[in-house]
mmCIF file of C-alpha atoms in Angstrom:
data_model
loop_
_atom_site.group_PDB
_atom_site.id
_atom_site.type_symbol
_atom_site.label_atom_id
_atom_site.label_comp_id
_atom_site.label_asym_id
_atom_site.label_seq_id
_atom_site.Cartn_x
_atom_site.Cartn_y
_atom_site.Cartn_z
ATOM 1 C CA MET A 1 60.537 30.975 -38.369
ATOM 2 C CA LYS A 2 60.203 28.795 -41.049
ATOM 3 C CA ASN A 3 63.597 27.448 -41.804
ATOM 4 C CA ALA A 4 66.098 30.278 -40.408
ATOM 5 C CA GLN A 5 66.247 28.280 -37.061
ATOM 6 C CA GLY A 6 67.410 24.677 -39.007
ATOM 7 C CA ASP A 7 64.071 23.053 -39.346
ATOM 8 C CA LYS A 8 64.122 20.597 -42.191
ATOM 9 C CA THR A 9 61.388 20.502 -44.949
ATOM 10 C CA THR A 10 58.496 18.031 -44.225
ATOM 11 C CA GLU A 11 58.911 15.006 -46.175
ATOM 12 C CA ASN A 12 57.908 14.886 -50.080
ATOM 13 C CA GLN A 13 58.186 18.793 -49.706
ATOM 14 C CA PRO A 14 60.279 20.261 -52.310
ATOM 15 C CA PHE A 15 63.082 22.649 -50.867
ATOM 16 C CA ARG A 16 62.544 25.992 -52.813
ATOM 17 C CA ILE A 17 64.788 28.765 -53.665
ATOM 18 C CA LEU A 18 64.400 32.220 -54.865
ATOM 19 C CA SER A 19 67.554 34.003 -56.377
ATOM 20 C CA LEU A 20 67.576 37.514 -57.112
ATOM 21 C CA ASP A 21 70.165 38.971 -59.782
ATOM 22 C CA GLY A 22 71.927 42.672 -59.241
ATOM 23 C CA GLY A 23 71.295 45.848 -61.903
ATOM 24 C CA GLY A 24 70.295 48.917 -59.892
ATOM 25 C CA ALA A 25 67.359 50.696 -60.950
ATOM 26 C CA LYS A 26 66.517 47.591 -63.388
ATOM 27 C CA GLY A 27 65.122 45.899 -60.084
ATOM 28 C CA PHE A 28 62.069 47.133 -60.897
ATOM 29 C CA TYR A 29 61.924 44.469 -63.280
ATOM 30 C CA THR A 30 62.424 41.915 -60.918
ATOM 31 C CA ILE A 31 59.090 43.593 -58.920
ATOM 32 C CA GLY A 32 57.306 42.866 -61.697
ATOM 33 C CA VAL A 33 58.009 39.198 -61.591
ATOM 34 C CA LEU A 34 57.687 39.232 -57.874
ATOM 35 C CA GLU A 35 53.991 40.802 -57.860
ATOM 36 C CA GLU A 36 52.674 38.293 -60.278
ATOM 37 C CA ILE A 37 54.140 35.096 -58.502
ATOM 38 C CA GLU A 38 52.973 36.723 -54.774
ATOM 39 C CA LYS A 39 49.331 37.196 -56.887
ATOM 40 C CA MET A 40 49.357 33.928 -58.006
ATOM 41 C CA THR A 41 50.112 32.133 -54.816
ATOM 42 C CA GLY A 42 48.073 34.265 -52.353
ATOM 43 C CA LYS A 43 50.609 34.636 -49.783
ATOM 44 C CA PRO A 44 53.792 36.778 -48.806
ATOM 45 C CA ILE A 45 57.133 35.409 -51.205
ATOM 46 C CA TYR A 46 58.522 34.378 -47.922
ATOM 47 C CA GLN A 47 56.101 31.793 -47.306
ATOM 48 C CA SER A 48 56.873 30.327 -50.951
ATOM 49 C CA PHE A 49 60.392 30.027 -50.355
ATOM 50 C CA ASP A 50 62.924 28.260 -48.136
ATOM 51 C CA ILE A 51 66.070 30.526 -48.743
ATOM 52 C CA ILE A 52 66.025 33.976 -50.574
ATOM 53 C CA PHE A 53 69.355 34.855 -51.980
ATOM 54 C CA GLY A 54 70.014 38.261 -53.486
ATOM 55 C CA THR A 55 72.810 40.311 -54.868
ATOM 56 C CA SER A 56 72.952 44.476 -55.187
ATOM 57 C CA THR A 57 69.328 45.547 -56.028
ATOM 58 C CA GLY A 58 68.234 41.943 -55.356
ATOM 59 C CA SER A 59 69.754 42.059 -51.794
ATOM 60 C CA ILE A 60 67.574 44.967 -51.071
ATOM 61 C CA ILE A 61 64.394 43.119 -52.384
ATOM 62 C CA ALA A 62 65.873 39.839 -50.651
ATOM 63 C CA ALA A 63 65.945 41.087 -47.165
ATOM 64 C CA LEU A 64 62.656 43.178 -47.384
ATOM 65 C CA LEU A 65 60.936 40.026 -48.491
ATOM 66 C CA ALA A 66 62.638 37.549 -45.965
ATOM 67 C CA ARG A 67 61.335 40.377 -43.405
ATOM 68 C CA GLY A 68 57.944 39.382 -44.239
ATOM 69 C CA GLU A 69 57.133 42.908 -46.780
ATOM 70 C CA SER A 70 54.716 42.314 -49.696
ATOM 71 C CA VAL A 71 56.169 42.887 -53.122
ATOM 72 C CA GLN A 72 53.347 46.068 -53.408
ATOM 73 C CA THR A 73 55.396 47.496 -50.082
ATOM 74 C CA ILE A 74 58.986 47.072 -51.678
ATOM 75 C CA ARG A 75 57.717 48.411 -55.304
ATOM 76 C CA SER A 76 56.226 51.384 -52.760
ATOM 77 C CA LEU A 77 60.059 51.884 -51.291
ATOM 78 C CA TYR A 78 61.669 51.591 -54.614
ATOM 79 C CA GLU A 79 59.356 54.273 -56.195
ATOM 80 C CA LYS A 80 60.146 56.627 -53.496
ATOM 81 C CA TYR A 81 64.100 56.471 -53.160
ATOM 82 C CA VAL A 82 65.473 54.649 -56.062
ATOM 83 C CA PRO A 83 65.022 57.681 -58.501
ATOM 84 C CA GLU A 84 66.164 59.912 -55.373
ATOM 85 C CA ILE A 85 69.315 57.520 -55.571
ATOM 86 C CA MET A 86 70.193 57.283 -59.039
ATOM 87 C CA LYS A 87 69.491 60.820 -60.022
ATOM 88 C CA SER A 88 72.295 61.922 -57.795
ATOM 89 C CA ARG A 89 75.371 63.489 -59.713
ATOM 90 C CA ASN A 90 78.495 62.139 -58.067
ATOM 91 C CA THR A 91 78.973 58.956 -56.219
ATOM 92 C CA ALA A 92 79.506 60.671 -53.065
ATOM 93 C CA LYS A 93 75.584 61.905 -53.290
ATOM 94 C CA ARG A 94 74.590 58.849 -54.627
ATOM 95 C CA THR A 95 76.368 56.999 -51.938
ATOM 96 C CA LEU A 96 74.604 59.021 -48.747
ATOM 97 C CA ALA A 97 71.194 58.734 -50.437
ATOM 98 C CA LEU A 98 71.887 54.765 -50.605
ATOM 99 C CA HIS A 99 72.853 54.947 -46.989
ATOM 100 C CA ARG A 100 69.682 57.106 -46.124
ATOM 101 C CA LEU A 101 67.452 54.489 -47.964
ATOM 102 C CA ALA A 102 69.041 51.538 -45.723
ATOM 103 C CA ARG A 103 69.158 53.003 -42.445
ATOM 104 C CA VAL A 104 65.330 54.648 -42.831
ATOM 105 C CA VAL A 105 64.125 50.812 -44.352
ATOM 106 C CA PHE A 106 66.142 48.583 -41.758
ATOM 107 C CA GLU A 107 67.281 50.667 -39.203
ATOM 108 C CA ASP A 108 69.179 49.169 -36.807
ATOM 109 C CA GLN A 109 67.466 45.857 -36.974
ATOM 110 C CA ARG A 110 69.690 42.765 -37.134
ATOM 111 C CA ALA A 111 69.510 38.922 -38.582
ATOM 112 C CA ASP A 112 66.776 37.770 -36.297
ATOM 113 C CA VAL A 113 64.067 39.721 -38.020
ATOM 114 C CA PHE A 114 64.533 37.324 -41.005
ATOM 115 C CA LYS A 115 61.644 34.634 -41.397
ATOM 116 C CA THR A 116 63.240 32.851 -43.553
ATOM 117 C CA TYR A 117 67.024 31.645 -44.753
ATOM 118 C CA ILE A 118 68.474 34.351 -46.805
ATOM 119 C CA GLY A 119 72.204 35.082 -48.473
ATOM 120 C CA ILE A 120 73.133 38.531 -49.396
ATOM 121 C CA VAL A 121 76.181 38.605 -51.604
ATOM 122 C CA THR A 122 78.965 40.986 -50.982
ATOM 123 C CA THR A 123 82.847 41.211 -52.239
ATOM 124 C CA ASN A 124 85.785 41.498 -49.609
ATOM 125 C CA TRP A 125 87.681 44.328 -51.596
ATOM 126 C CA LYS A 126 90.868 43.512 -49.937
ATOM 127 C CA GLU A 127 91.136 39.661 -50.167
ATOM 128 C CA GLU A 128 88.874 39.814 -53.871
ATOM 129 C CA SER A 129 86.588 37.071 -52.587
ATOM 130 C CA PRO A 130 83.119 36.930 -51.754
ATOM 131 C CA MET A 131 81.633 37.426 -48.175
ATOM 132 C CA ILE A 132 78.030 36.448 -47.626
ATOM 133 C CA PHE A 133 75.764 37.397 -45.206
ATOM 134 C CA LYS A 134 73.664 34.687 -43.881
ATOM 135 C CA THR A 135 71.426 33.993 -41.169
ATOM 136 C CA SER A 136 71.647 30.429 -39.966
ATOM 137 C CA VAL A 137 74.666 28.507 -38.724
ATOM 138 C CA ASN A 138 73.157 25.788 -40.712
ATOM 139 C CA GLN A 139 74.388 27.570 -44.010
ATOM 140 C CA ALA A 140 77.878 27.785 -42.994
ATOM 141 C CA HIS A 141 80.509 26.004 -45.037
ATOM 142 C CA GLY A 142 83.187 26.153 -42.318
ATOM 143 C CA SER A 143 83.977 28.095 -39.024
ATOM 144 C CA LYS A 144 80.589 26.892 -37.496
ATOM 145 C CA GLY A 145 82.193 27.365 -34.015
ATOM 146 C CA SER A 146 82.479 30.978 -34.601
ATOM 147 C CA PHE A 147 79.662 31.525 -37.012
ATOM 148 C CA GLU A 148 77.486 34.993 -36.249
ATOM 149 C CA PRO A 149 74.294 35.403 -38.209
ATOM 150 C CA PHE A 150 75.180 38.100 -40.558
ATOM 151 C CA PHE A 151 78.717 38.488 -39.162
ATOM 152 C CA GLY A 152 77.208 40.465 -36.155
ATOM 153 C CA VAL A 153 76.552 43.333 -38.496
ATOM 154 C CA PRO A 154 73.389 45.161 -38.750
ATOM 155 C CA VAL A 155 71.079 43.969 -41.737
ATOM 156 C CA ALA A 156 71.388 47.644 -43.176
ATOM 157 C CA ASP A 157 75.361 47.533 -43.413
ATOM 158 C CA ALA A 158 74.815 44.060 -45.637
ATOM 159 C CA VAL A 159 72.572 45.859 -48.005
ATOM 160 C CA ILE A 160 74.568 48.731 -48.525
ATOM 161 C CA SER A 161 77.634 46.507 -48.953
ATOM 162 C CA SER A 162 75.930 44.260 -51.565
ATOM 163 C CA CYS A 163 74.882 47.616 -53.601
ATOM 164 C CA SER A 164 78.134 49.220 -53.329
ATOM 165 C CA ALA A 165 78.903 49.097 -57.049
ATOM 166 C CA TYR A 166 82.333 51.127 -57.456
ATOM 167 C CA PRO A 167 82.735 53.504 -59.059
ATOM 168 C CA PHE A 168 79.278 54.176 -58.938
ATOM 169 C CA PHE A 169 78.773 54.196 -55.561
ATOM 170 C CA ASN A 170 81.869 54.236 -52.964
ATOM 171 C CA ARG A 171 82.990 50.804 -51.105
ATOM 172 C CA HIS A 172 81.390 50.165 -47.586
ATOM 173 C CA THR A 173 83.494 49.389 -44.769
ATOM 174 C CA VAL A 174 82.023 47.088 -41.558
ATOM 175 C CA THR A 175 83.097 45.865 -38.571
ATOM 176 C CA LYS A 176 81.977 42.324 -37.619
ATOM 177 C CA GLY A 177 80.908 40.898 -34.345
ATOM 178 C CA ASN A 178 84.804 39.571 -33.690
ATOM 179 C CA GLY A 179 86.346 43.093 -34.385
ATOM 180 C CA ASP A 180 87.029 42.640 -37.867
ATOM 181 C CA VAL A 181 87.052 45.672 -39.894
ATOM 182 C CA VAL A 182 86.182 44.786 -43.473
ATOM 183 C CA GLU A 183 85.771 46.818 -46.737
ATOM 184 C CA LEU A 184 83.112 45.593 -48.953
ATOM 185 C CA GLY A 185 81.956 46.372 -52.799
ATOM 186 C CA ASP A 186 78.987 45.173 -54.696
ATOM 187 C CA GLY A 187 78.001 41.474 -54.800
ATOM 188 C CA GLY A 188 77.983 41.555 -58.271
ATOM 189 C CA PHE A 189 81.785 41.696 -58.471
ATOM 190 C CA CYS A 190 81.447 37.917 -57.396
ATOM 191 C CA ALA A 191 78.085 37.066 -58.567
ATOM 192 C CA ASN A 192 75.625 39.401 -59.998
ATOM 193 C CA ASN A 193 73.670 36.185 -60.517
ATOM 194 C CA PRO A 194 73.993 34.234 -57.073
ATOM 195 C CA THR A 195 72.092 31.362 -57.887
ATOM 196 C CA LEU A 196 74.926 28.956 -57.811
ATOM 197 C CA TYR A 197 75.837 30.401 -54.240
ATOM 198 C CA ALA A 198 71.959 29.455 -53.370
ATOM 199 C CA ILE A 199 72.175 25.860 -54.308
ATOM 200 C CA ALA A 200 75.579 25.396 -52.869
ATOM 201 C CA ASP A 201 74.147 26.207 -49.464
ATOM 202 C CA ALA A 202 71.005 24.105 -50.231
ATOM 203 C CA THR A 203 72.868 20.774 -51.169
ATOM 204 C CA LEU A 204 76.093 20.998 -49.535
ATOM 205 C CA ALA A 205 75.257 22.705 -46.144
ATOM 206 C CA LEU A 206 71.347 22.094 -45.542
ATOM 207 C CA GLU A 207 72.186 18.673 -47.065
ATOM 208 C CA HIS A 208 68.679 18.843 -49.649
ATOM 209 C CA ALA A 209 69.332 16.434 -52.534
ATOM 210 C CA HIS A 210 69.468 18.202 -55.955
ATOM 211 C CA LYS A 211 65.689 16.546 -56.998
ATOM 212 C CA ASP A 212 64.100 17.840 -54.289
ATOM 213 C CA LEU A 213 65.438 21.761 -55.227
ATOM 214 C CA ARG A 214 63.079 23.910 -56.963
ATOM 215 C CA VAL A 215 64.772 26.901 -58.321
ATOM 216 C CA VAL A 216 63.334 30.182 -59.644
ATOM 217 C CA SER A 217 66.379 32.476 -60.671
ATOM 218 C CA ILE A 218 65.244 35.865 -61.756
ATOM 219 C CA GLY A 219 67.288 38.590 -63.281
ATOM 220 C CA VAL A 220 66.449 42.355 -64.066
ATOM 221 C CA GLY A 221 65.810 41.984 -68.050
ATOM 222 C CA SER A 222 68.237 42.756 -70.845
ATOM 223 C CA TYR A 223 67.913 46.114 -72.762
ATOM 224 C CA PRO A 224 69.546 48.265 -75.177
ATOM 225 C CA GLU A 225 72.409 50.648 -73.939
ATOM 226 C CA PRO A 226 71.676 54.577 -73.353
ATOM 227 C CA SER A 227 73.349 56.708 -75.521
ATOM 228 C CA VAL A 228 76.746 57.997 -74.345
ATOM 229 C CA PHE A 229 75.233 61.837 -73.785
ATOM 230 C CA LYS A 230 72.581 60.031 -71.756
ATOM 231 C CA LYS A 231 75.040 57.959 -69.837
ATOM 232 C CA ALA A 232 77.000 61.214 -69.002
ATOM 233 C CA GLY A 233 74.270 63.139 -68.008
ATOM 234 C CA ARG A 234 73.033 60.679 -65.299
ATOM 235 C CA LEU A 235 76.905 60.142 -64.297
ATOM 236 C CA PHE A 236 78.171 63.452 -64.037
ATOM 237 C CA GLY A 237 75.349 65.952 -64.855
ATOM 238 C CA ASN A 238 77.344 67.661 -67.610
ATOM 239 C CA LEU A 239 79.137 66.996 -71.013
ATOM 240 C CA GLY A 240 82.465 67.545 -69.598
ATOM 241 C CA MET A 241 82.943 64.298 -68.168
ATOM 242 C CA LEU A 242 82.289 62.169 -71.464
ATOM 243 C CA ARG A 243 85.930 61.009 -71.098
ATOM 244 C CA LEU A 244 84.962 58.895 -67.974
ATOM 245 C CA VAL A 245 81.666 57.018 -69.468
ATOM 246 C CA PRO A 246 83.618 54.372 -71.184
ATOM 247 C CA ALA A 247 84.741 53.380 -67.816
ATOM 248 C CA SER A 248 81.289 53.256 -66.409
ATOM 249 C CA GLY A 249 80.073 51.248 -69.599
ATOM 250 C CA LEU A 250 82.797 48.827 -68.806
ATOM 251 C CA MET A 251 81.635 48.267 -65.262
ATOM 252 C CA GLN A 252 78.403 47.462 -66.714
ATOM 253 C CA LYS A 253 79.923 45.080 -69.053
ATOM 254 C CA ILE A 254 81.672 43.563 -66.471
ATOM 255 C CA LEU A 255 78.413 43.120 -64.293
ATOM 256 C CA GLY A 256 76.615 41.522 -67.350
ATOM 257 C CA THR A 257 79.109 39.285 -68.218
ATOM 258 C CA ASN A 258 79.084 38.048 -64.797
ATOM 259 C CA THR A 259 75.718 37.510 -64.827
ATOM 260 C CA CYS A 260 75.513 35.411 -68.087
ATOM 261 C CA SER A 261 78.679 33.384 -67.129
ATOM 262 C CA MET A 262 77.030 32.334 -63.658
ATOM 263 C CA GLU A 263 74.025 30.963 -65.750
ATOM 264 C CA VAL A 264 75.955 29.187 -68.184
ATOM 265 C CA LEU A 265 77.953 27.586 -65.093
ATOM 266 C CA ARG A 266 74.654 26.515 -63.644
ATOM 267 C CA LYS A 267 73.364 25.135 -66.755
ATOM 268 C CA ILE A 268 76.949 22.826 -66.844
ATOM 269 C CA LEU A 269 76.655 22.028 -63.322
ATOM 270 C CA PHE A 270 73.208 21.406 -62.396
ATOM 271 C CA GLY A 271 71.047 21.605 -65.822
ATOM 272 C CA LYS A 272 69.567 18.168 -65.656
ATOM 273 C CA SER A 273 69.614 17.719 -62.104
ATOM 274 C CA VAL A 274 68.499 20.971 -60.231
ATOM 275 C CA PRO A 275 65.195 21.944 -61.695
ATOM 276 C CA THR A 276 65.383 25.155 -62.266
ATOM 277 C CA ILE A 277 63.368 28.407 -63.746
ATOM 278 C CA ARG A 278 65.200 31.258 -64.880
ATOM 279 C CA ILE A 279 63.389 34.317 -65.978
ATOM 280 C CA ASN A 280 65.763 37.154 -67.594
ATOM 281 C CA ASP A 281 64.213 38.145 -71.147
ATOM 282 C CA ALA A 282 65.885 40.704 -73.299
ATOM 283 C CA PHE A 283 63.844 43.692 -74.680
ATOM 284 C CA VAL A 284 65.199 45.250 -78.022
ATOM 285 C CA ASP A 285 62.909 48.368 -78.436
ATOM 286 C CA PRO A 286 65.009 51.024 -78.795
ATOM 287 C CA GLU A 287 62.592 53.198 -76.201
ATOM 288 C CA MET A 288 63.539 50.512 -73.611
ATOM 289 C CA ALA A 289 67.291 51.786 -73.511
ATOM 290 C CA THR A 290 67.974 52.125 -69.965
ATOM 291 C CA ASP A 291 71.022 51.437 -67.472
ATOM 292 C CA LEU A 292 71.526 50.579 -63.362
ATOM 293 C CA LEU A 293 71.187 54.294 -62.740
ATOM 294 C CA GLU A 294 67.769 54.830 -64.564
ATOM 295 C CA HIS A 295 65.927 57.355 -62.713
ATOM 296 C CA ASP A 296 62.765 58.218 -65.073
ATOM 297 C CA LEU A 297 59.399 56.842 -63.062
ATOM 298 C CA MET A 298 57.916 56.150 -66.445
ATOM 299 C CA LYS A 299 60.924 53.976 -67.872
ATOM 300 C CA LEU A 300 60.963 52.376 -64.175
ATOM 301 C CA ASN A 301 57.267 51.627 -64.547
ATOM 302 C CA ARG A 302 57.783 50.003 -67.581
ATOM 303 C CA LEU A 303 60.517 47.639 -66.584
ATOM 304 C CA VAL A 304 57.683 46.376 -64.096
ATOM 305 C CA GLN A 305 55.252 45.907 -66.836
ATOM 306 C CA LYS A 306 57.946 44.071 -68.805
ATOM 307 C CA GLY A 307 58.711 41.711 -65.602
ATOM 308 C CA ARG A 308 54.853 40.924 -65.770
ATOM 309 C CA ILE A 309 55.232 39.660 -69.038
ATOM 310 C CA SER A 310 58.002 37.400 -68.248
ATOM 311 C CA PHE A 311 55.866 35.926 -65.612
ATOM 312 C CA ARG A 312 53.359 35.159 -67.940
ATOM 313 C CA GLU A 313 55.602 32.881 -69.874
ATOM 314 C CA HIS A 314 56.916 30.920 -67.437
ATOM 315 C CA GLU A 315 53.063 30.788 -65.250
ATOM 316 C CA VAL A 316 52.577 27.456 -65.618
ATOM 317 C CA LYS A 317 55.698 26.049 -64.540
ATOM 318 C CA LEU A 318 56.111 28.539 -61.685
ATOM 319 C CA LYS A 319 52.922 27.287 -60.276
ATOM 320 C CA GLU A 320 53.971 23.781 -60.983
ATOM 321 C CA PHE A 321 57.259 24.380 -59.017
ATOM 322 C CA LEU A 322 55.157 26.149 -56.104
ATOM 323 C CA THR A 323 52.590 23.778 -55.308
ATOM 324 C CA GLN A 324 54.089 20.492 -56.549
ATOM 325 C CA GLU A 325 55.293 17.714 -53.837
ATOM 326 C CA THR A 326 58.493 15.979 -54.652
ATOM 327 C CA THR A 327 58.475 11.968 -55.462
#
């Protein structure tokens, strides 16, 4: 295992961070970017990064990458399962479909399945605070004596928790290895863009200098909002529930604002000291109107294509980040 056992990177070797935003079905955009990165480097993504953080849909992708899966495998899984989850007409059915996906993909695997450091961001619902599933005690910022990888929780439960965007999905309850029972919600309530948490692990816990970091932070893209009628159809399957659509719009606005605020804060704190590539382009074509519950495979395929377009805008810098040594 490259870093999950705590090995320091070699001298003059930068510490590379991959951070993946939340965004439901819009994670297809993320997959498009990652497909191109994998083809550019000619090796699995986990071999190009020392730590991978993910929130919500980004947590699914992060866990699969850190397990050693190819991006093509992840895309195939998304194409098979995401439409099934997102087209479900109520919260209970969407939640059941999400649980089924996690159990099929991750079975009863534990944190020792990962080949590199990982962080999966969730929200402790009762305490209103982040709870981040990590692989190594070296990532701990305290309580190292009681540290358990992933709190003793199966990978599937960590991923389900990170994706439990209430009210689109029910919250998820887990039992930690120490017996604590915790109700968790989507990591996007704390950090839909988890880059700052990843930088904190790399610098404060793993003790890498700012100048030695190389951060690749990938969003899900920005698109026009679907019409209120389309939102109602996705959420409830009938127009009699239109009164609840504003609440769903508010939820997506909260997640979007969280994403942007975390990026603004990163720039203020680390803009000049931590080399970072942020990939999260806006696409204003009305035909691209979409949200996190998108389940039209043709539209989702277009998100992959948009991700590839965004990669090209950053290709030269990405190649430099993933091949250069530090000085």
